Amino acid sequence: MTALAMALGLACASSWAAELAKPLTLDQLQQQNGKAIDTRPSAFYNGWPQTLNALLVMNLPP
């Protein structure tokens, strides 16, 4: 019985925490984590600014 009560309590606590979590906008996430830079080889050929990718990937001075 104790294990069942603990399991139910944990299930309730996790669903309660999920309801209280505030949704973040993309702008807020980028402020927290920084902007992602596409470093895949295909990024050099699909319209990305090649100078930015080349400098970051190859560690070349600007």
mmCIF file with all atom_site columns, C-alpha atoms in Angstrom, residues 37-39 50-62:
data_model
loop_
_atom_site.group_PDB
_atom_site.id
_atom_site.type_symbol
_atom_site.label_atom_id
_atom_site.label_alt_id
_atom_site.label_comp_id
_atom_site.label_asym_id
_atom_site.label_entity_id
_atom_site.label_seq_id
_atom_site.pdbx_PDB_ins_code
_atom_site.Cartn_x
_atom_site.Cartn_y
_atom_site.Cartn_z
_atom_site.occupancy
_atom_site.B_iso_or_equiv
_atom_site.pdbx_formal_charge
_atom_site.auth_seq_id
_atom_site.auth_comp_id
_atom_site.auth_asym_id
_atom_site.auth_atom_id
_atom_site.pdbx_PDB_model_num
ATOM 1  C CA . ILE A 1 37 ? 24.689 28.054 -35.811 1.00 0.00 ? 37 ILE A CA 1
ATOM 2  C CA . ASP A 1 38 ? 24.353 25.450 -38.531 1.00 0.00 ? 38 ASP A CA 1
ATOM 3  C CA . THR A 1 39 ? 27.789 23.868 -38.961 1.00 0.00 ? 39 THR A CA 1
ATOM 4  C CA . GLN A 1 50 ? 29.218 31.409 -46.015 1.00 0.00 ? 50 GLN A CA 1
ATOM 5  C CA . THR A 1 51 ? 31.661 33.851 -44.460 1.00 0.00 ? 51 THR A CA 1
ATOM 6  C CA . LEU A 1 52 ? 30.128 33.425 -41.008 1.00 0.00 ? 52 LEU A CA 1
ATOM 7  C CA . ASN A 1 53 ? 30.158 29.632 -41.246 1.00 0.00 ? 53 ASN A CA 1
ATOM 8  C CA . ALA A 1 54 ? 33.668 29.507 -42.655 1.00 0.00 ? 54 ALA A CA 1
ATOM 9  C CA . LEU A 1 55 ? 35.055 31.710 -39.895 1.00 0.00 ? 55 LEU A CA 1
ATOM 10 C CA . LEU A 1 56 ? 33.382 29.714 -37.135 1.00 0.00 ? 56 LEU A CA 1
ATOM 11 C CA . VAL A 1 57 ? 34.026 26.230 -38.486 1.00 0.00 ? 57 VAL A CA 1
ATOM 12 C CA . MET A 1 58 ? 37.596 26.748 -39.653 1.00 0.00 ? 58 MET A CA 1
ATOM 13 C CA . ASN A 1 59 ? 38.586 29.176 -36.852 1.00 0.00 ? 59 ASN A CA 1
ATOM 14 C CA . LEU A 1 60 ? 39.876 31.709 -39.357 1.00 0.00 ? 60 LEU A CA 1
ATOM 15 C CA . PRO A 1 61 ? 40.406 35.331 -38.307 1.00 0.00 ? 61 PRO A CA 1
ATOM 16 C CA . PRO A 1 62 ? 37.850 37.791 -39.721 1.00 0.00 ? 62 PRO A CA 1
#
